[in-house]
Amino acid sequence: MKQIITAKLKLKTMPEQFKALRQTQLAYRDALNHVSRYAFEHGKTSNRERLQKGDYRGVRELFGLPSEMTANVIRQVGVTYKGLWTKLRKNIEHRRAKITKKRFKGLDRPPRYVSPTVTYNYKYDYSFKPEQQVSIRTLRGRIVLPFEGYGPHPARGKY
């Protein structure tokens, strides 16, 4: 049986490396907002295949994201809309049962992503190197960074 372990690691970056990581985060966030607007304009869809067919190439060209990150953007927006549709259905049920009078307004405008973020996939967007280093994909290519972490985390597995 496989077990997933989450560990927080602190990356030790030089200023130019930090800038490359930040640019990747901001491009990813901007792509999230772009796909969110696209989904809103096309029926507030949460269907990942429709989003992929309709906006994949545009996201790749506009934001310069690699394919795996672009797929993550589309997946994340689809999940966001799916959650909003679920909340809307629950709100309709609650209004019928007179539990609440408030109308759900979450789908009145496209969800907006504010935090600079990026979702990396292991072995596609990042991989561990010997001597507590990690190779991370940025818009400019891969960079290798040393990291430190909470005591037991780095010692737990082979990186």
mmCIF file with all atom_site columns, C-alpha atoms in Angstrom:
data_model
loop_
_atom_site.group_PDB
_atom_site.id
_atom_site.type_symbol
_atom_site.label_atom_id
_atom_site.label_alt_id
_atom_site.label_comp_id
_atom_site.label_asym_id
_atom_site.label_entity_id
_atom_site.label_seq_id
_atom_site.pdbx_PDB_ins_code
_atom_site.Cartn_x
_atom_site.Cartn_y
_atom_site.Cartn_z
_atom_site.occupancy
_atom_site.B_iso_or_equiv
_atom_site.pdbx_formal_charge
_atom_site.auth_seq_id
_atom_site.auth_comp_id
_atom_site.auth_asym_id
_atom_site.auth_atom_id
_atom_site.pdbx_PDB_model_num
ATOM 1   C CA . MET A 1 1   ? 0.000   0.000  0.000   1.00 0.00 ? 1   MET A CA 1
ATOM 2   C CA . LYS A 1 2   ? 1.361   3.417  -0.958  1.00 0.00 ? 2   LYS A CA 1
ATOM 3   C CA . GLN A 1 3   ? 1.192   6.219  1.549   1.00 0.00 ? 3   GLN A CA 1
ATOM 4   C CA . ILE A 1 4   ? 1.388   9.932  0.784   1.00 0.00 ? 4   ILE A CA 1
ATOM 5   C CA . ILE A 1 5   ? 3.439   12.058 3.140   1.00 0.00 ? 5   ILE A CA 1
ATOM 6   C CA . THR A 1 6   ? 3.361   15.837 2.962   1.00 0.00 ? 6   THR A CA 1
ATOM 7   C CA . ALA A 1 7   ? 6.442   17.727 4.072   1.00 0.00 ? 7   ALA A CA 1
ATOM 8   C CA . LYS A 1 8   ? 7.097   21.460 4.206   1.00 0.00 ? 8   LYS A CA 1
ATOM 9   C CA . LEU A 1 9   ? 10.477  22.389 2.837   1.00 0.00 ? 9   LEU A CA 1
ATOM 10  C CA . LYS A 1 10  ? 12.103  25.782 2.805   1.00 0.00 ? 10  LYS A CA 1
ATOM 11  C CA . LEU A 1 11  ? 13.856  26.586 -0.455  1.00 0.00 ? 11  LEU A CA 1
ATOM 12  C CA . LYS A 1 12  ? 17.116  28.497 -0.245  1.00 0.00 ? 12  LYS A CA 1
ATOM 13  C CA . THR A 1 13  ? 17.086  30.822 -3.237  1.00 0.00 ? 13  THR A CA 1
ATOM 14  C CA . MET A 1 14  ? 19.302  33.483 -4.695  1.00 0.00 ? 14  MET A CA 1
ATOM 15  C CA . PRO A 1 15  ? 17.498  36.675 -5.823  1.00 0.00 ? 15  PRO A CA 1
ATOM 16  C CA . GLU A 1 16  ? 17.381  35.668 -9.509  1.00 0.00 ? 16  GLU A CA 1
ATOM 17  C CA . GLN A 1 17  ? 16.070  32.205 -8.592  1.00 0.00 ? 17  GLN A CA 1
ATOM 18  C CA . PHE A 1 18  ? 13.401  33.718 -6.362  1.00 0.00 ? 18  PHE A CA 1
ATOM 19  C CA . LYS A 1 19  ? 12.404  36.016 -9.232  1.00 0.00 ? 19  LYS A CA 1
ATOM 20  C CA . ALA A 1 20  ? 12.048  33.041 -11.603 1.00 0.00 ? 20  ALA A CA 1
ATOM 21  C CA . LEU A 1 21  ? 9.868   31.176 -9.075  1.00 0.00 ? 21  LEU A CA 1
ATOM 22  C CA . ARG A 1 22  ? 7.752   34.280 -8.445  1.00 0.00 ? 22  ARG A CA 1
ATOM 23  C CA . GLN A 1 23  ? 7.203   34.870 -12.161 1.00 0.00 ? 23  GLN A CA 1
ATOM 24  C CA . THR A 1 24  ? 6.024   31.269 -12.486 1.00 0.00 ? 24  THR A CA 1
ATOM 25  C CA . GLN A 1 25  ? 3.608   31.724 -9.553  1.00 0.00 ? 25  GLN A CA 1
ATOM 26  C CA . LEU A 1 26  ? 2.186   34.934 -10.998 1.00 0.00 ? 26  LEU A CA 1
ATOM 27  C CA . ALA A 1 27  ? 1.790   33.461 -14.493 1.00 0.00 ? 27  ALA A CA 1
ATOM 28  C CA . TYR A 1 28  ? 0.010   30.435 -12.972 1.00 0.00 ? 28  TYR A CA 1
ATOM 29  C CA . ARG A 1 29  ? -2.334  32.693 -10.997 1.00 0.00 ? 29  ARG A CA 1
ATOM 30  C CA . ASP A 1 30  ? -3.053  34.822 -14.069 1.00 0.00 ? 30  ASP A CA 1
ATOM 31  C CA . ALA A 1 31  ? -3.783  31.633 -16.040 1.00 0.00 ? 31  ALA A CA 1
ATOM 32  C CA . LEU A 1 32  ? -6.218  30.529 -13.295 1.00 0.00 ? 32  LEU A CA 1
ATOM 33  C CA . ASN A 1 33  ? -8.070  33.839 -13.612 1.00 0.00 ? 33  ASN A CA 1
ATOM 34  C CA . HIS A 1 34  ? -8.075  33.611 -17.419 1.00 0.00 ? 34  HIS A CA 1
ATOM 35  C CA . VAL A 1 35  ? -9.529  30.071 -17.426 1.00 0.00 ? 35  VAL A CA 1
ATOM 36  C CA . SER A 1 36  ? -12.010 31.084 -14.711 1.00 0.00 ? 36  SER A CA 1
ATOM 37  C CA . ARG A 1 37  ? -13.318 33.896 -16.939 1.00 0.00 ? 37  ARG A CA 1
ATOM 38  C CA . TYR A 1 38  ? -13.445 31.499 -19.900 1.00 0.00 ? 38  TYR A CA 1
ATOM 39  C CA . ALA A 1 39  ? -15.444 28.954 -17.879 1.00 0.00 ? 39  ALA A CA 1
ATOM 40  C CA . PHE A 1 40  ? -17.809 31.695 -16.698 1.00 0.00 ? 40  PHE A CA 1
ATOM 41  C CA . GLU A 1 41  ? -18.392 32.969 -20.231 1.00 0.00 ? 41  GLU A CA 1
ATOM 42  C CA . HIS A 1 42  ? -19.078 29.425 -21.473 1.00 0.00 ? 42  HIS A CA 1
ATOM 43  C CA . GLY A 1 43  ? -21.928 28.503 -19.171 1.00 0.00 ? 43  GLY A CA 1
ATOM 44  C CA . LYS A 1 44  ? -20.022 28.454 -15.875 1.00 0.00 ? 44  LYS A CA 1
ATOM 45  C CA . THR A 1 45  ? -18.736 25.040 -16.863 1.00 0.00 ? 45  THR A CA 1
ATOM 46  C CA . SER A 1 46  ? -16.839 22.765 -14.532 1.00 0.00 ? 46  SER A CA 1
ATOM 47  C CA . ASN A 1 47  ? -16.270 20.175 -17.269 1.00 0.00 ? 47  ASN A CA 1
ATOM 48  C CA . ARG A 1 48  ? -12.520 19.685 -17.512 1.00 0.00 ? 48  ARG A CA 1
ATOM 49  C CA . GLU A 1 49  ? -12.644 18.281 -21.049 1.00 0.00 ? 49  GLU A CA 1
ATOM 50  C CA . ARG A 1 50  ? -14.594 21.285 -22.343 1.00 0.00 ? 50  ARG A CA 1
ATOM 51  C CA . LEU A 1 51  ? -12.187 23.664 -20.661 1.00 0.00 ? 51  LEU A CA 1
ATOM 52  C CA . GLN A 1 52  ? -9.214  21.715 -22.016 1.00 0.00 ? 52  GLN A CA 1
ATOM 53  C CA . LYS A 1 53  ? -10.571 21.738 -25.581 1.00 0.00 ? 53  LYS A CA 1
ATOM 54  C CA . GLY A 1 54  ? -11.571 25.377 -25.460 1.00 0.00 ? 54  GLY A CA 1
ATOM 55  C CA . ASP A 1 55  ? -8.705  27.098 -23.692 1.00 0.00 ? 55  ASP A CA 1
ATOM 56  C CA . TYR A 1 56  ? -5.640  24.831 -23.413 1.00 0.00 ? 56  TYR A CA 1
ATOM 57  C CA . ARG A 1 57  ? -3.729  26.270 -26.361 1.00 0.00 ? 57  ARG A CA 1
ATOM 58  C CA . GLY A 1 58  ? -4.625  29.826 -25.403 1.00 0.00 ? 58  GLY A CA 1
ATOM 59  C CA . VAL A 1 59  ? -3.270  29.366 -21.890 1.00 0.00 ? 59  VAL A CA 1
ATOM 60  C CA . ARG A 1 60  ? -0.054  27.811 -23.181 1.00 0.00 ? 60  ARG A CA 1
ATOM 61  C CA . GLU A 1 61  ? 0.505   30.681 -25.619 1.00 0.00 ? 61  GLU A CA 1
ATOM 62  C CA . LEU A 1 62  ? -0.598  33.572 -23.388 1.00 0.00 ? 62  LEU A CA 1
ATOM 63  C CA . PHE A 1 63  ? 1.187   32.572 -20.204 1.00 0.00 ? 63  PHE A CA 1
ATOM 64  C CA . GLY A 1 64  ? 3.993   30.313 -21.425 1.00 0.00 ? 64  GLY A CA 1
ATOM 65  C CA . LEU A 1 65  ? 3.104   27.542 -19.003 1.00 0.00 ? 65  LEU A CA 1
ATOM 66  C CA . PRO A 1 66  ? 4.362   24.010 -19.618 1.00 0.00 ? 66  PRO A CA 1
ATOM 67  C CA . SER A 1 67  ? 1.755   21.375 -20.465 1.00 0.00 ? 67  SER A CA 1
ATOM 68  C CA . GLU A 1 68  ? 1.547   19.794 -16.998 1.00 0.00 ? 68  GLU A CA 1
ATOM 69  C CA . MET A 1 69  ? 1.021   23.178 -15.304 1.00 0.00 ? 69  MET A CA 1
ATOM 70  C CA . THR A 1 70  ? -1.605  24.133 -17.886 1.00 0.00 ? 70  THR A CA 1
ATOM 71  C CA . ALA A 1 71  ? -3.456  20.898 -17.172 1.00 0.00 ? 71  ALA A CA 1
ATOM 72  C CA . ASN A 1 72  ? -3.257  21.709 -13.439 1.00 0.00 ? 72  ASN A CA 1
ATOM 73  C CA . VAL A 1 73  ? -4.744  25.158 -14.066 1.00 0.00 ? 73  VAL A CA 1
ATOM 74  C CA . ILE A 1 74  ? -7.681  23.696 -15.988 1.00 0.00 ? 74  ILE A CA 1
ATOM 75  C CA . ARG A 1 75  ? -8.218  20.985 -13.372 1.00 0.00 ? 75  ARG A CA 1
ATOM 76  C CA . GLN A 1 76  ? -8.132  23.498 -10.513 1.00 0.00 ? 76  GLN A CA 1
ATOM 77  C CA . VAL A 1 77  ? -10.645 25.845 -12.168 1.00 0.00 ? 77  VAL A CA 1
ATOM 78  C CA . GLY A 1 78  ? -12.941 22.895 -12.928 1.00 0.00 ? 78  GLY A CA 1
ATOM 79  C CA . VAL A 1 79  ? -12.847 21.832 -9.275  1.00 0.00 ? 79  VAL A CA 1
ATOM 80  C CA . THR A 1 80  ? -13.590 25.395 -8.153  1.00 0.00 ? 80  THR A CA 1
ATOM 81  C CA . TYR A 1 81  ? -16.658 25.623 -10.388 1.00 0.00 ? 81  TYR A CA 1
ATOM 82  C CA . LYS A 1 82  ? -17.800 22.142 -9.348  1.00 0.00 ? 82  LYS A CA 1
ATOM 83  C CA . GLY A 1 83  ? -17.669 23.271 -5.708  1.00 0.00 ? 83  GLY A CA 1
ATOM 84  C CA . LEU A 1 84  ? -19.648 26.407 -6.513  1.00 0.00 ? 84  LEU A CA 1
ATOM 85  C CA . TRP A 1 85  ? -22.330 24.390 -8.335  1.00 0.00 ? 85  TRP A CA 1
ATOM 86  C CA . THR A 1 86  ? -22.610 22.111 -5.296  1.00 0.00 ? 86  THR A CA 1
ATOM 87  C CA . LYS A 1 87  ? -23.017 25.124 -2.997  1.00 0.00 ? 87  LYS A CA 1
ATOM 88  C CA . LEU A 1 88  ? -25.697 26.511 -5.313  1.00 0.00 ? 88  LEU A CA 1
ATOM 89  C CA . ARG A 1 89  ? -27.671 23.230 -5.228  1.00 0.00 ? 89  ARG A CA 1
ATOM 90  C CA . LYS A 1 90  ? -27.424 23.122 -1.424  1.00 0.00 ? 90  LYS A CA 1
ATOM 91  C CA . ASN A 1 91  ? -28.584 26.735 -1.219  1.00 0.00 ? 91  ASN A CA 1
ATOM 92  C CA . ILE A 1 92  ? -31.604 25.963 -3.399  1.00 0.00 ? 92  ILE A CA 1
ATOM 93  C CA . GLU A 1 93  ? -32.502 23.026 -1.128  1.00 0.00 ? 93  GLU A CA 1
ATOM 94  C CA . HIS A 1 94  ? -32.104 25.189 1.982   1.00 0.00 ? 94  HIS A CA 1
ATOM 95  C CA . ARG A 1 95  ? -34.242 27.944 0.519   1.00 0.00 ? 95  ARG A CA 1
ATOM 96  C CA . ARG A 1 96  ? -37.009 25.466 -0.354  1.00 0.00 ? 96  ARG A CA 1
ATOM 97  C CA . ALA A 1 97  ? -36.847 24.040 3.167   1.00 0.00 ? 97  ALA A CA 1
ATOM 98  C CA . LYS A 1 98  ? -36.908 27.618 4.519   1.00 0.00 ? 98  LYS A CA 1
ATOM 99  C CA . ILE A 1 99  ? -33.596 27.104 6.334   1.00 0.00 ? 99  ILE A CA 1
ATOM 100 C CA . THR A 1 100 ? -32.279 30.292 4.756   1.00 0.00 ? 100 THR A CA 1
ATOM 101 C CA . LYS A 1 101 ? -33.599 33.223 2.770   1.00 0.00 ? 101 LYS A CA 1
ATOM 102 C CA . LYS A 1 102 ? -30.265 34.252 1.282   1.00 0.00 ? 102 LYS A CA 1
ATOM 103 C CA . ARG A 1 103 ? -29.575 33.560 -2.368  1.00 0.00 ? 103 ARG A CA 1
ATOM 104 C CA . PHE A 1 104 ? -26.173 32.041 -3.211  1.00 0.00 ? 104 PHE A CA 1
ATOM 105 C CA . LYS A 1 105 ? -24.168 34.623 -5.146  1.00 0.00 ? 105 LYS A CA 1
ATOM 106 C CA . GLY A 1 106 ? -21.003 32.615 -5.822  1.00 0.00 ? 106 GLY A CA 1
ATOM 107 C CA . LEU A 1 107 ? -21.781 32.150 -9.512  1.00 0.00 ? 107 LEU A CA 1
ATOM 108 C CA . ASP A 1 108 ? -22.780 35.760 -10.200 1.00 0.00 ? 108 ASP A CA 1
ATOM 109 C CA . ARG A 1 109 ? -19.262 36.550 -11.421 1.00 0.00 ? 109 ARG A CA 1
ATOM 110 C CA . PRO A 1 110 ? -16.191 34.459 -12.193 1.00 0.00 ? 110 PRO A CA 1
ATOM 111 C CA . PRO A 1 111 ? -14.184 33.302 -9.183  1.00 0.00 ? 111 PRO A CA 1
ATOM 112 C CA . ARG A 1 112 ? -10.975 35.290 -8.834  1.00 0.00 ? 112 ARG A CA 1
ATOM 113 C CA . TYR A 1 113 ? -7.680  33.841 -7.678  1.00 0.00 ? 113 TYR A CA 1
ATOM 114 C CA . VAL A 1 114 ? -5.592  36.309 -5.706  1.00 0.00 ? 114 VAL A CA 1
ATOM 115 C CA . SER A 1 115 ? -2.712  34.469 -4.046  1.00 0.00 ? 115 SER A CA 1
ATOM 116 C CA . PRO A 1 116 ? 0.408   33.841 -6.094  1.00 0.00 ? 116 PRO A CA 1
ATOM 117 C CA . THR A 1 117 ? 0.393   30.066 -6.290  1.00 0.00 ? 117 THR A CA 1
ATOM 118 C CA . VAL A 1 118 ? 1.418   27.122 -8.422  1.00 0.00 ? 118 VAL A CA 1
ATOM 119 C CA . THR A 1 119 ? 0.695   23.411 -8.278  1.00 0.00 ? 119 THR A CA 1
ATOM 120 C CA . TYR A 1 120 ? 3.711   21.259 -9.047  1.00 0.00 ? 120 TYR A CA 1
ATOM 121 C CA . ASN A 1 121 ? 3.539   17.548 -9.898  1.00 0.00 ? 121 ASN A CA 1
ATOM 122 C CA . TYR A 1 122 ? 6.303   15.283 -8.626  1.00 0.00 ? 122 TYR A CA 1
ATOM 123 C CA . LYS A 1 123 ? 8.645   14.010 -11.346 1.00 0.00 ? 123 LYS A CA 1
ATOM 124 C CA . TYR A 1 124 ? 7.058   16.366 -13.911 1.00 0.00 ? 124 TYR A CA 1
ATOM 125 C CA . ASP A 1 125 ? 7.572   19.796 -12.400 1.00 0.00 ? 125 ASP A CA 1
ATOM 126 C CA . TYR A 1 126 ? 9.947   18.988 -9.575  1.00 0.00 ? 126 TYR A CA 1
ATOM 127 C CA . SER A 1 127 ? 12.248  16.192 -8.496  1.00 0.00 ? 127 SER A CA 1
ATOM 128 C CA . PHE A 1 128 ? 14.652  15.631 -5.674  1.00 0.00 ? 128 PHE A CA 1
ATOM 129 C CA . LYS A 1 129 ? 18.417  15.586 -6.180  1.00 0.00 ? 129 LYS A CA 1
ATOM 130 C CA . PRO A 1 130 ? 21.166  14.282 -3.910  1.00 0.00 ? 130 PRO A CA 1
ATOM 131 C CA . GLU A 1 131 ? 22.457  16.389 -1.005  1.00 0.00 ? 131 GLU A CA 1
ATOM 132 C CA . GLN A 1 132 ? 19.083  17.956 -0.127  1.00 0.00 ? 132 GLN A CA 1
ATOM 133 C CA . GLN A 1 133 ? 18.501  19.695 -3.428  1.00 0.00 ? 133 GLN A CA 1
ATOM 134 C CA . VAL A 1 134 ? 15.386  19.937 -5.543  1.00 0.00 ? 134 VAL A CA 1
ATOM 135 C CA . SER A 1 135 ? 15.023  20.625 -9.264  1.00 0.00 ? 135 SER A CA 1
ATOM 136 C CA . ILE A 1 136 ? 12.007  22.855 -9.949  1.00 0.00 ? 136 ILE A CA 1
ATOM 137 C CA . ARG A 1 137 ? 10.491  23.922 -13.252 1.00 0.00 ? 137 ARG A CA 1
ATOM 138 C CA . THR A 1 138 ? 10.033  27.635 -13.899 1.00 0.00 ? 138 THR A CA 1
ATOM 139 C CA . LEU A 1 139 ? 8.971   29.552 -16.995 1.00 0.00 ? 139 LEU A CA 1
ATOM 140 C CA . ARG A 1 140 ? 12.667  29.942 -17.835 1.00 0.00 ? 140 ARG A CA 1
ATOM 141 C CA . GLY A 1 141 ? 13.503  26.254 -17.407 1.00 0.00 ? 141 GLY A CA 1
ATOM 142 C CA . ARG A 1 142 ? 14.589  24.157 -14.446 1.00 0.00 ? 142 ARG A CA 1
ATOM 143 C CA . ILE A 1 143 ? 16.557  25.455 -11.499 1.00 0.00 ? 143 ILE A CA 1
ATOM 144 C CA . VAL A 1 144 ? 18.260  23.394 -8.802  1.00 0.00 ? 144 VAL A CA 1
ATOM 145 C CA . LEU A 1 145 ? 17.860  24.697 -5.261  1.00 0.00 ? 145 LEU A CA 1
ATOM 146 C CA . PRO A 1 146 ? 19.021  23.529 -1.868  1.00 0.00 ? 146 PRO A CA 1
ATOM 147 C CA . PHE A 1 147 ? 16.294  23.113 0.725   1.00 0.00 ? 147 PHE A CA 1
ATOM 148 C CA . GLU A 1 148 ? 15.904  22.670 4.437   1.00 0.00 ? 148 GLU A CA 1
ATOM 149 C CA . GLY A 1 149 ? 12.964  21.299 6.286   1.00 0.00 ? 149 GLY A CA 1
ATOM 150 C CA . TYR A 1 150 ? 11.510  20.324 9.589   1.00 0.00 ? 150 TYR A CA 1
ATOM 151 C CA . GLY A 1 151 ? 13.994  17.856 11.103  1.00 0.00 ? 151 GLY A CA 1
ATOM 152 C CA . PRO A 1 152 ? 12.234  14.509 10.573  1.00 0.00 ? 152 PRO A CA 1
ATOM 153 C CA . HIS A 1 153 ? 10.884  15.321 7.069   1.00 0.00 ? 153 HIS A CA 1
ATOM 154 C CA . PRO A 1 154 ? 14.120  15.411 5.036   1.00 0.00 ? 154 PRO A CA 1
ATOM 155 C CA . ALA A 1 155 ? 15.508  12.476 7.031   1.00 0.00 ? 155 ALA A CA 1
ATOM 156 C CA . ARG A 1 156 ? 12.418  10.342 6.322   1.00 0.00 ? 156 ARG A CA 1
ATOM 157 C CA . GLY A 1 157 ? 12.906  9.474  2.718   1.00 0.00 ? 157 GLY A CA 1
ATOM 158 C CA . LYS A 1 158 ? 15.432  9.397  -0.052  1.00 0.00 ? 158 LYS A CA 1
ATOM 159 C CA . TYR A 1 159 ? 15.402  12.580 -2.034  1.00 0.00 ? 159 TYR A CA 1
#
